[in-house]
Backbone as a chain_set.jsonl record, in Angstrom:
{"seq": "MDKVALTAAGLYVIVLLRAGGTFALGWLAGAGARRSRYAERIPAAKLERVERAIQRWGAPVVAVSFLTVGFQTAANFIAGTMRMPLRRYLPALFIGGAAWSLIYATAGIGVLRLLGRLFSEHMALGVTGVAVLVLAVCGVVVARRRSAAREAERDTVADES", "coords": {"N": [[135.069, 112.769, 119.005], [132.838, 115.211, 117.916], [129.884, 116.853, 119.293], [127.809, 117.314, 117.405], [128.426, 115.533, 115.311], [128.255, 113.069, 116.65], [125.579, 113.122, 117.485], [124.331, 113.265, 114.963], [125.137, 110.784, 113.922], [123.836, 109.0, 115.661], [121.149, 109.719, 115.139], [121.063, 109.013, 112.462], [121.254, 106.223, 112.513], [118.844, 105.703, 113.815], [116.947, 106.723, 111.924], [117.456, 105.088, 109.735], [116.658, 102.593, 110.728], [113.95, 103.12, 111.391], [112.735, 104.124, 108.975], [113.49, 102.105, 107.205], [112.201, 99.977, 108.448], [109.541, 100.787, 108.104], [109.359, 100.633, 105.325], [109.747, 97.868, 105.074], [107.444, 96.933, 106.384], [105.523, 97.861, 104.569], [106.3, 96.36, 102.341], [105.789, 93.758, 103.233], [103.074, 93.951, 103.683], [102.132, 94.333, 101.137], [99.839, 93.782, 98.55], [97.582, 94.006, 100.147], [97.846, 96.348, 101.533], [96.341, 98.749, 101.598], [94.176, 97.972, 103.018], [95.119, 97.433, 105.473], [95.695, 97.845, 109.027], [97.665, 99.673, 109.547], [97.665, 101.302, 107.282], [95.314, 102.692, 107.642], [95.972, 104.761, 109.258], [97.137, 106.639, 107.682], [95.938, 109.127, 105.613], [93.846, 108.378, 102.778], [94.045, 110.016, 100.51], [96.593, 111.087, 100.768], [98.14, 108.753, 100.545], [97.587, 108.07, 97.877], [98.623, 110.311, 96.538], [101.346, 110.116, 97.159], [101.896, 107.626, 96.018], [101.482, 108.152, 93.279], [103.556, 110.012, 92.881], [105.817, 108.425, 93.427], [105.554, 106.506, 91.441], [105.999, 108.084, 89.231], [108.526, 109.383, 89.666], [110.149, 107.711, 91.196], [112.891, 106.426, 93.13], [114.183, 108.946, 93.831], [112.054, 110.397, 94.967], [111.665, 109.111, 97.394], [114.123, 109.695, 98.657], [114.011, 112.54, 98.82], [111.775, 112.776, 100.384], [112.572, 112.636, 103.009], [113.123, 115.161, 103.76], [110.799, 116.316, 104.4], [107.809, 116.7, 106.411], [105.685, 114.282, 107.561], [105.22, 113.264, 104.962], [107.256, 111.544, 104.631], [106.98, 109.019, 106.012], [104.791, 107.935, 104.664], [105.862, 107.779, 102.072], [107.937, 105.891, 102.338], [106.473, 103.646, 103.161], [104.696, 103.252, 100.987], [106.576, 102.856, 98.952], [107.47, 100.386, 99.747], [105.084, 98.84, 99.526], [104.766, 98.946, 96.809], [106.755, 97.381, 96.042], [109.359, 98.366, 95.499], [112.514, 97.883, 94.074], [115.275, 96.778, 96.066], [117.81, 97.641, 95.278], [117.325, 100.122, 94.278], [115.912, 101.371, 96.299], [117.522, 101.341, 98.683], [119.839, 103.107, 98.215], [118.408, 105.542, 98.108], [117.313, 105.606, 100.654], [119.685, 105.708, 102.232], [120.864, 108.145, 101.393], [118.782, 110.068, 101.744], [118.263, 109.617, 104.483], [120.708, 110.393, 105.587], [120.747, 113.134, 104.982], [118.505, 113.951, 106.467], [119.31, 113.286, 109.122], [121.563, 114.931, 109.474], [120.449, 117.502, 109.219], [118.589, 117.541, 111.366], [120.345, 117.05, 113.495], [122.13, 119.276, 113.473], [120.319, 121.427, 113.665], [118.993, 120.684, 116.008], [121.066, 120.645, 117.967], [121.783, 123.314, 117.798], [119.418, 124.584, 118.696], [119.307, 123.6, 121.314], [121.648, 124.735, 122.359], [121.0, 127.454, 122.15], [118.768, 127.565, 123.873], [120.052, 126.849, 126.255], [121.772, 129.038, 126.611], [119.865, 131.074, 126.825], [118.556, 130.322, 129.219], [120.677, 130.513, 131.042], [121.447, 133.191, 130.903], [119.13, 134.797, 130.771], [116.697, 134.001, 132.537], [113.843, 134.293, 132.724], [113.167, 134.883, 130.074], [113.998, 132.537, 128.851], [112.271, 130.608, 130.012], [109.866, 131.6, 129.049], [110.303, 131.259, 126.296], [110.418, 128.426, 126.099], [107.833, 127.827, 126.953], [106.305, 129.02, 124.916], [107.162, 127.457, 122.754], [106.215, 124.893, 123.558], [103.445, 125.424, 123.618], [103.041, 126.031, 120.911], [103.629, 123.563, 119.68], [101.612, 122.005, 120.853], [99.39, 123.34, 119.792], [99.68, 122.781, 117.037], [99.353, 119.993, 117.076], [96.697, 119.757, 118.04], [95.339, 121.129, 115.991], [95.867, 119.463, 113.774], [94.627, 117.092, 114.594], [91.957, 117.911, 114.755], [91.537, 118.579, 112.085], [91.868, 116.056, 110.889], [89.708, 114.748, 112.077], [87.561, 116.197, 111.004], [87.904, 115.566, 108.318], [87.512, 112.801, 108.386], [84.858, 112.784, 109.156], [83.678, 113.993, 106.909], [84.261, 112.007, 105.012], [82.714, 109.919, 106.032], [80.129, 110.981, 105.765], [80.074, 111.239, 102.985], [80.266, 108.561, 102.238], [77.835, 107.602, 103.155], [75.983, 108.789, 101.509]], "CA": [[133.972, 113.067, 118.096], [132.1, 116.329, 118.479], [128.48, 116.596, 119.622], [126.98, 117.281, 116.203], [128.701, 114.28, 114.595], [127.71, 111.98, 117.45], [124.123, 113.221, 117.387], [123.962, 112.893, 113.592], [125.319, 109.335, 113.776], [122.725, 108.371, 116.373], [119.916, 109.962, 114.378], [121.159, 108.25, 111.215], [120.882, 104.839, 112.835], [117.408, 105.704, 114.105], [116.166, 106.911, 110.701], [117.6, 103.884, 108.911], [115.816, 101.55, 111.306], [112.534, 103.495, 111.316], [112.295, 104.176, 107.574], [113.639, 100.752, 106.661], [111.111, 99.183, 109.021], [108.304, 101.19, 107.437], [109.443, 100.026, 103.992], [109.537, 96.422, 105.242], [106.016, 96.733, 106.652], [104.829, 98.026, 103.284], [106.659, 95.215, 101.5], [105.067, 92.603, 103.751], [101.635, 94.172, 103.511], [101.892, 94.111, 99.709], [98.575, 94.184, 97.923], [96.576, 94.313, 101.162], [98.291, 97.508, 102.305], [95.283, 99.746, 101.783], [93.206, 97.443, 103.979], [95.796, 97.148, 106.74], [95.48, 98.761, 110.138], [98.676, 100.727, 109.42], [97.252, 102.222, 106.223], [94.215, 103.517, 108.141], [96.555, 105.926, 109.923], [97.551, 107.597, 106.663], [94.773, 109.427, 104.771], [93.885, 107.777, 101.442], [94.512, 111.008, 99.536], [98.058, 111.18, 100.904], [98.687, 107.53, 99.97], [97.483, 108.16, 96.419], [99.56, 111.34, 96.073], [102.69, 109.558, 97.27], [102.028, 106.554, 95.032], [101.665, 108.785, 91.964], [104.901, 110.611, 92.839], [106.814, 107.348, 93.342], [105.446, 105.905, 90.107], [106.569, 108.997, 88.238], [109.916, 109.769, 89.901], [110.896, 106.6, 91.792], [113.727, 106.546, 94.323], [114.412, 110.32, 94.305], [110.951, 110.823, 95.833], [111.957, 108.573, 98.728], [115.232, 110.471, 99.226], [113.551, 113.899, 99.132], [110.732, 112.7, 101.416], [113.174, 112.807, 104.325], [113.184, 116.596, 104.036], [109.426, 116.751, 104.647], [107.171, 116.19, 107.616], [104.456, 113.577, 107.24], [105.318, 112.613, 103.654], [108.343, 110.568, 104.733], [106.462, 107.698, 106.383], [103.953, 107.461, 103.549], [106.723, 107.448, 100.931], [108.625, 104.62, 102.612], [105.463, 102.588, 103.194], [104.22, 103.016, 99.614], [107.685, 102.248, 98.206], [107.444, 98.972, 100.108], [103.912, 98.167, 98.94], [104.971, 98.878, 95.354], [107.881, 96.468, 95.864], [110.507, 99.035, 94.884], [113.697, 97.024, 94.248], [116.211, 97.258, 97.086], [118.945, 98.326, 94.651], [116.91, 101.515, 94.083], [115.43, 101.918, 97.564], [118.58, 101.535, 99.683], [120.564, 104.382, 98.046], [117.518, 106.648, 98.475], [117.244, 105.578, 102.116], [120.951, 106.159, 102.802], [121.062, 109.574, 101.092], [117.736, 110.831, 102.44], [118.488, 109.494, 105.921], [121.869, 111.216, 105.944], [120.314, 114.538, 104.966], [117.605, 114.138, 107.604], [120.046, 113.255, 110.391], [122.408, 116.125, 109.573], [119.596, 118.671, 109.467], [118.072, 117.481, 112.727], [121.446, 117.152, 114.461], [122.622, 120.653, 113.555], [119.24, 122.275, 114.184], [118.742, 120.294, 117.394], [122.171, 121.143, 118.809], [121.662, 124.774, 117.812], [118.297, 124.959, 119.563], [119.703, 123.324, 122.704], [122.623, 125.761, 122.766], [120.252, 128.701, 122.318], [117.995, 127.459, 125.111], [121.0, 126.886, 127.375], [122.212, 130.425, 126.797], [118.722, 131.841, 127.323], [118.335, 130.007, 130.628], [121.774, 130.983, 131.884], [121.545, 134.651, 130.892], [117.812, 135.429, 130.955], [115.842, 132.897, 132.961], [112.439, 134.553, 132.377], [113.05, 134.768, 128.627], [114.132, 131.113, 128.548], [111.014, 129.949, 130.39], [108.859, 132.059, 128.084], [110.592, 130.591, 125.023], [109.999, 127.025, 126.196], [106.371, 127.817, 127.027], [105.807, 129.305, 123.569], [107.437, 126.268, 121.951], [105.273, 123.846, 123.96], [102.117, 125.83, 123.145], [103.013, 125.9, 119.452], [103.532, 122.133, 119.37], [100.248, 121.584, 121.225], [98.476, 123.922, 118.803], [99.793, 122.011, 115.793], [98.75, 118.68, 117.313], [95.242, 119.93, 118.113], [94.851, 121.489, 114.65], [95.916, 118.263, 112.916], [93.59, 116.149, 115.031], [90.657, 118.457, 114.332], [91.475, 118.438, 110.63], [91.652, 114.631, 110.6], [88.347, 114.417, 112.484], [86.65, 116.775, 109.994], [88.071, 114.776, 107.102], [86.847, 111.512, 108.625], [83.419, 113.058, 109.153], [83.302, 114.196, 105.501], [84.297, 110.693, 104.362], [81.555, 109.168, 106.517], [78.946, 111.556, 105.12], [80.145, 110.907, 101.563], [79.981, 107.128, 102.104], [76.424, 107.366, 103.433], [75.104, 109.308, 100.438]], "C": [[133.157, 114.205, 118.704], [130.61, 115.99, 118.612], [127.594, 116.469, 118.383], [127.175, 115.963, 115.454], [128.113, 113.085, 115.34], [126.18, 111.962, 117.381], [123.658, 112.791, 116.009], [124.094, 111.385, 113.379], [124.185, 108.576, 114.473], [121.406, 108.52, 115.63], [119.905, 109.166, 113.075], [120.759, 106.793, 111.436], [119.373, 104.751, 113.079], [116.594, 105.809, 112.83], [116.287, 105.701, 109.784], [116.698, 102.766, 109.422], [114.329, 101.864, 111.134], [112.037, 103.468, 109.878], [112.408, 102.803, 106.919], [112.56, 99.823, 107.177], [109.771, 99.509, 108.382], [108.243, 100.607, 106.033], [109.149, 98.528, 104.082], [108.074, 96.112, 105.55], [105.201, 96.858, 105.37], [105.072, 96.833, 102.371], [105.85, 93.987, 101.926], [103.555, 92.74, 103.545], [101.231, 93.963, 102.06], [100.559, 94.631, 99.23], [97.526, 94.567, 98.955], [96.885, 95.553, 101.964], [97.177, 98.507, 102.564], [94.225, 99.271, 102.778], [93.822, 97.223, 105.353], [95.488, 98.212, 107.793], [96.454, 99.936, 110.05], [98.234, 101.775, 108.393], [96.121, 103.129, 106.674], [94.737, 104.782, 108.813], [96.976, 107.01, 108.941], [96.343, 107.867, 105.766], [94.948, 108.889, 103.349], [94.413, 108.751, 100.395], [96.033, 111.132, 99.576], [98.711, 109.942, 100.293], [98.685, 107.596, 98.444], [98.474, 109.171, 95.853], [100.99, 110.816, 96.091], [102.901, 108.483, 96.217], [102.239, 107.12, 93.626], [103.069, 109.359, 91.823], [105.964, 109.531, 92.693], [106.759, 106.677, 91.974], [106.125, 106.782, 89.067], [108.07, 109.189, 88.415], [110.761, 108.692, 90.555], [111.676, 106.95, 93.037], [114.011, 107.992, 94.754], [113.286, 110.854, 95.191], [111.199, 110.337, 97.257], [113.059, 109.397, 99.384], [114.778, 111.864, 99.655], [112.504, 113.881, 100.249], [111.295, 112.908, 102.82], [113.286, 114.28, 104.711], [111.803, 117.172, 104.31], [108.934, 116.19, 105.978], [105.863, 115.526, 107.187], [104.51, 112.791, 105.952], [106.304, 111.451, 103.718], [107.826, 109.161, 105.018], [105.641, 107.119, 105.249], [104.819, 107.028, 102.373], [107.429, 106.114, 101.142], [107.648, 103.451, 102.599], [104.995, 102.239, 101.777], [105.334, 102.413, 98.761], [107.751, 100.753, 98.503], [106.277, 98.241, 99.469], [104.05, 98.016, 97.437], [106.142, 97.967, 95.007], [109.033, 97.115, 95.098], [111.736, 98.154, 95.112], [114.678, 97.634, 95.254], [117.394, 98.0, 96.476], [118.616, 99.786, 94.352], [116.526, 102.157, 95.412], [116.577, 102.249, 98.527], [119.413, 102.8, 99.461], [119.705, 105.595, 98.428], [117.41, 106.75, 99.996], [118.533, 106.14, 102.729], [121.175, 107.661, 102.583], [120.048, 110.432, 101.842], [117.915, 110.795, 103.947], [119.658, 110.33, 106.395], [121.493, 112.69, 105.99], [119.451, 114.846, 106.184], [118.396, 114.222, 108.911], [120.942, 114.476, 110.556], [121.599, 117.377, 109.878], [119.111, 118.67, 110.905], [119.181, 117.605, 113.766], [121.909, 118.59, 114.595], [121.555, 121.585, 114.112], [118.99, 121.965, 115.659], [119.804, 120.805, 118.343], [122.09, 122.66, 118.904], [120.554, 125.257, 118.733], [118.665, 124.722, 121.026], [120.712, 124.357, 123.216], [121.931, 127.097, 123.028], [119.455, 128.675, 123.621], [118.9, 127.498, 126.336], [121.471, 128.303, 127.669], [121.078, 131.288, 127.339], [118.511, 131.595, 128.816], [119.441, 130.556, 131.517], [121.822, 132.506, 131.975], [120.234, 135.344, 131.226], [116.786, 134.349, 131.281], [114.379, 133.112, 132.525], [112.22, 134.404, 130.868], [113.143, 133.305, 128.197], [112.852, 130.352, 128.855], [109.912, 130.336, 129.416], [109.057, 131.379, 126.732], [110.142, 129.142, 125.009], [108.471, 126.935, 126.217], [105.752, 128.071, 125.651], [106.004, 128.096, 122.662], [106.454, 125.141, 122.266], [103.866, 124.181, 123.467], [101.997, 125.688, 121.631], [102.876, 124.437, 119.046], [102.133, 121.62, 119.698], [99.224, 122.116, 120.225], [98.498, 123.158, 117.493], [99.136, 120.651, 115.95], [97.228, 118.785, 117.326], [94.677, 120.25, 116.73], [94.836, 120.278, 113.722], [94.845, 117.256, 113.303], [92.21, 116.63, 114.616], [90.479, 118.31, 112.827], [91.198, 116.992, 110.237], [90.229, 114.217, 110.962], [87.336, 114.966, 111.477], [86.712, 115.97, 108.698], [87.373, 113.42, 107.229], [85.336, 111.681, 108.595], [82.918, 113.26, 107.719], [83.27, 112.869, 104.751], [83.09, 109.863, 104.76], [80.276, 109.655, 105.847], [78.913, 111.19, 103.639], [79.821, 109.437, 101.33], [78.494, 106.821, 102.303], [75.522, 107.812, 102.288], [75.259, 108.572, 99.143]], "O": [[132.824, 114.162, 119.888], [130.146, 114.969, 118.104], [126.721, 115.602, 118.331], [126.204, 115.348, 115.013], [127.538, 112.189, 114.722], [125.571, 110.902, 117.236], [122.694, 112.033, 115.889], [123.247, 110.778, 112.724], [123.645, 107.616, 113.922], [120.64, 107.564, 115.508], [118.853, 108.699, 112.638], [120.019, 106.211, 110.643], [118.713, 103.829, 112.601], [115.634, 105.057, 112.659], [115.317, 105.329, 109.123], [116.051, 102.075, 108.635], [113.541, 100.988, 110.776], [111.012, 102.847, 109.595], [111.524, 102.392, 106.168], [112.057, 98.976, 106.439], [108.957, 98.616, 108.144], [107.191, 100.137, 105.6], [108.398, 97.985, 103.271], [107.524, 95.138, 105.035], [104.3, 96.059, 105.117], [104.153, 96.354, 101.706], [105.299, 93.272, 101.09], [102.859, 91.762, 103.269], [100.135, 93.48, 101.774], [100.199, 95.781, 99.477], [96.656, 95.386, 98.66], [96.246, 95.794, 102.988], [97.089, 99.057, 103.662], [93.468, 100.078, 103.318], [93.118, 96.865, 106.297], [95.074, 99.327, 107.475], [96.117, 101.057, 110.429], [98.405, 102.975, 108.603], [95.975, 104.231, 106.146], [94.011, 105.769, 108.922], [97.151, 108.167, 109.324], [95.775, 106.927, 105.21], [96.041, 108.934, 102.785], [95.149, 108.353, 99.492], [96.679, 111.266, 98.537], [99.722, 110.056, 99.6], [99.664, 107.223, 97.798], [99.093, 108.927, 94.818], [101.754, 111.043, 95.153], [103.959, 108.425, 95.59], [103.077, 106.624, 92.873], [103.702, 109.214, 90.777], [106.911, 109.695, 91.924], [107.794, 106.32, 91.411], [106.75, 106.281, 88.132], [108.815, 109.163, 87.436], [111.988, 108.754, 90.477], [111.19, 107.681, 93.9], [114.075, 108.248, 95.956], [113.534, 111.676, 96.072], [110.967, 111.073, 98.216], [112.939, 109.761, 100.554], [115.127, 112.317, 100.746], [112.362, 114.861, 100.98], [110.564, 113.314, 103.724], [113.52, 114.599, 105.877], [111.652, 118.387, 104.439], [109.566, 115.323, 106.581], [105.034, 116.149, 106.523], [103.891, 111.731, 105.861], [106.198, 110.493, 102.952], [108.203, 108.214, 104.328], [105.781, 105.943, 104.911], [104.535, 106.01, 101.741], [107.509, 105.3, 100.222], [107.966, 102.381, 102.079], [104.912, 101.065, 101.418], [105.067, 101.546, 97.929], [108.051, 99.951, 97.619], [106.448, 97.148, 98.929], [103.517, 97.073, 96.851], [106.484, 97.796, 93.837], [109.608, 96.52, 94.186], [111.975, 97.72, 96.239], [114.88, 98.848, 95.285], [117.931, 98.911, 97.107], [119.522, 100.603, 94.19], [116.78, 103.342, 95.632], [116.593, 103.328, 99.121], [119.68, 103.516, 100.426], [120.21, 106.559, 99.003], [117.417, 107.847, 100.555], [118.474, 106.959, 103.646], [121.626, 108.361, 103.489], [120.415, 111.408, 102.497], [117.743, 111.81, 104.622], [119.613, 110.913, 107.478], [121.87, 113.408, 106.916], [119.636, 115.865, 106.849], [118.174, 115.127, 109.715], [121.068, 115.004, 111.661], [122.004, 118.21, 110.689], [119.209, 119.685, 111.594], [118.97, 118.209, 114.817], [122.069, 119.084, 115.711], [121.855, 122.442, 114.944], [118.796, 122.875, 116.464], [119.486, 121.339, 119.406], [122.306, 123.229, 119.974], [120.73, 126.229, 119.467], [118.367, 125.554, 121.883], [120.636, 124.795, 124.364], [122.235, 127.785, 124.003], [119.464, 129.643, 124.381], [118.554, 128.114, 127.345], [121.559, 128.715, 128.826], [121.296, 132.133, 128.208], [118.312, 132.535, 129.585], [119.173, 131.015, 132.627], [122.197, 133.053, 133.012], [120.234, 136.376, 131.898], [116.095, 133.848, 130.394], [113.753, 132.187, 132.007], [111.203, 133.86, 130.438], [112.441, 132.883, 127.278], [112.4, 129.541, 128.047], [109.116, 129.492, 129.005], [108.087, 130.968, 126.095], [109.556, 128.676, 124.032], [107.889, 126.065, 125.57], [104.786, 127.41, 125.271], [105.112, 127.749, 121.888], [105.921, 124.506, 121.356], [103.17, 123.306, 122.952], [100.955, 125.268, 121.129], [102.087, 124.112, 118.159], [101.538, 120.885, 118.91], [98.289, 121.404, 119.858], [97.448, 122.914, 116.898], [98.432, 120.199, 115.047], [96.547, 117.983, 116.688], [93.646, 119.701, 116.341], [93.884, 120.093, 112.965], [94.226, 116.637, 112.437], [91.384, 115.834, 114.17], [89.399, 117.958, 112.353], [90.385, 116.733, 109.351], [89.609, 113.429, 110.247], [86.368, 114.288, 111.134], [85.687, 115.726, 108.061], [86.726, 112.954, 106.292], [84.618, 110.828, 108.074], [81.855, 112.756, 107.357], [82.368, 112.625, 103.951], [82.503, 109.178, 103.922], [79.445, 108.856, 105.416], [77.855, 110.871, 103.097], [79.175, 109.094, 100.34], [77.96, 105.895, 101.694], [74.425, 107.281, 102.114], [74.588, 108.898, 98.163]]}, "num_chains": 1, "name": "protein.A"}
């Protein structure tokens, strides 16, 4: 079995367990989902947007959510809270999870090969590339945290008035 297929298979198992677990948490949380500790991690506006999309389009929203960042967890959780029937949810999970694992496996292997070649041929360029990647990830994390903090502050101010 080649590296991409093995990586994709491993990622597929991981996504099935993670997304299926998120769906199960939503299912178990049921009506109290918006009051749960888990729901506090997802902004209310995002939950409402996902719920509207699932109500309108159903299982295809869950399948397509695997091609997004951030929307995937909310879609699986809301599908669970809305008690989407397993006969509709599971095909969406299997198709979306397969797409996700193939994309991440091929992109991941490609990035690792590129980094390996950079390090072997141009050590300084490889180190610079890794440093830029780490800084970019840190920048995204800091920006998201600041945005979430500003949003929480706005919600607090709105609740007080």
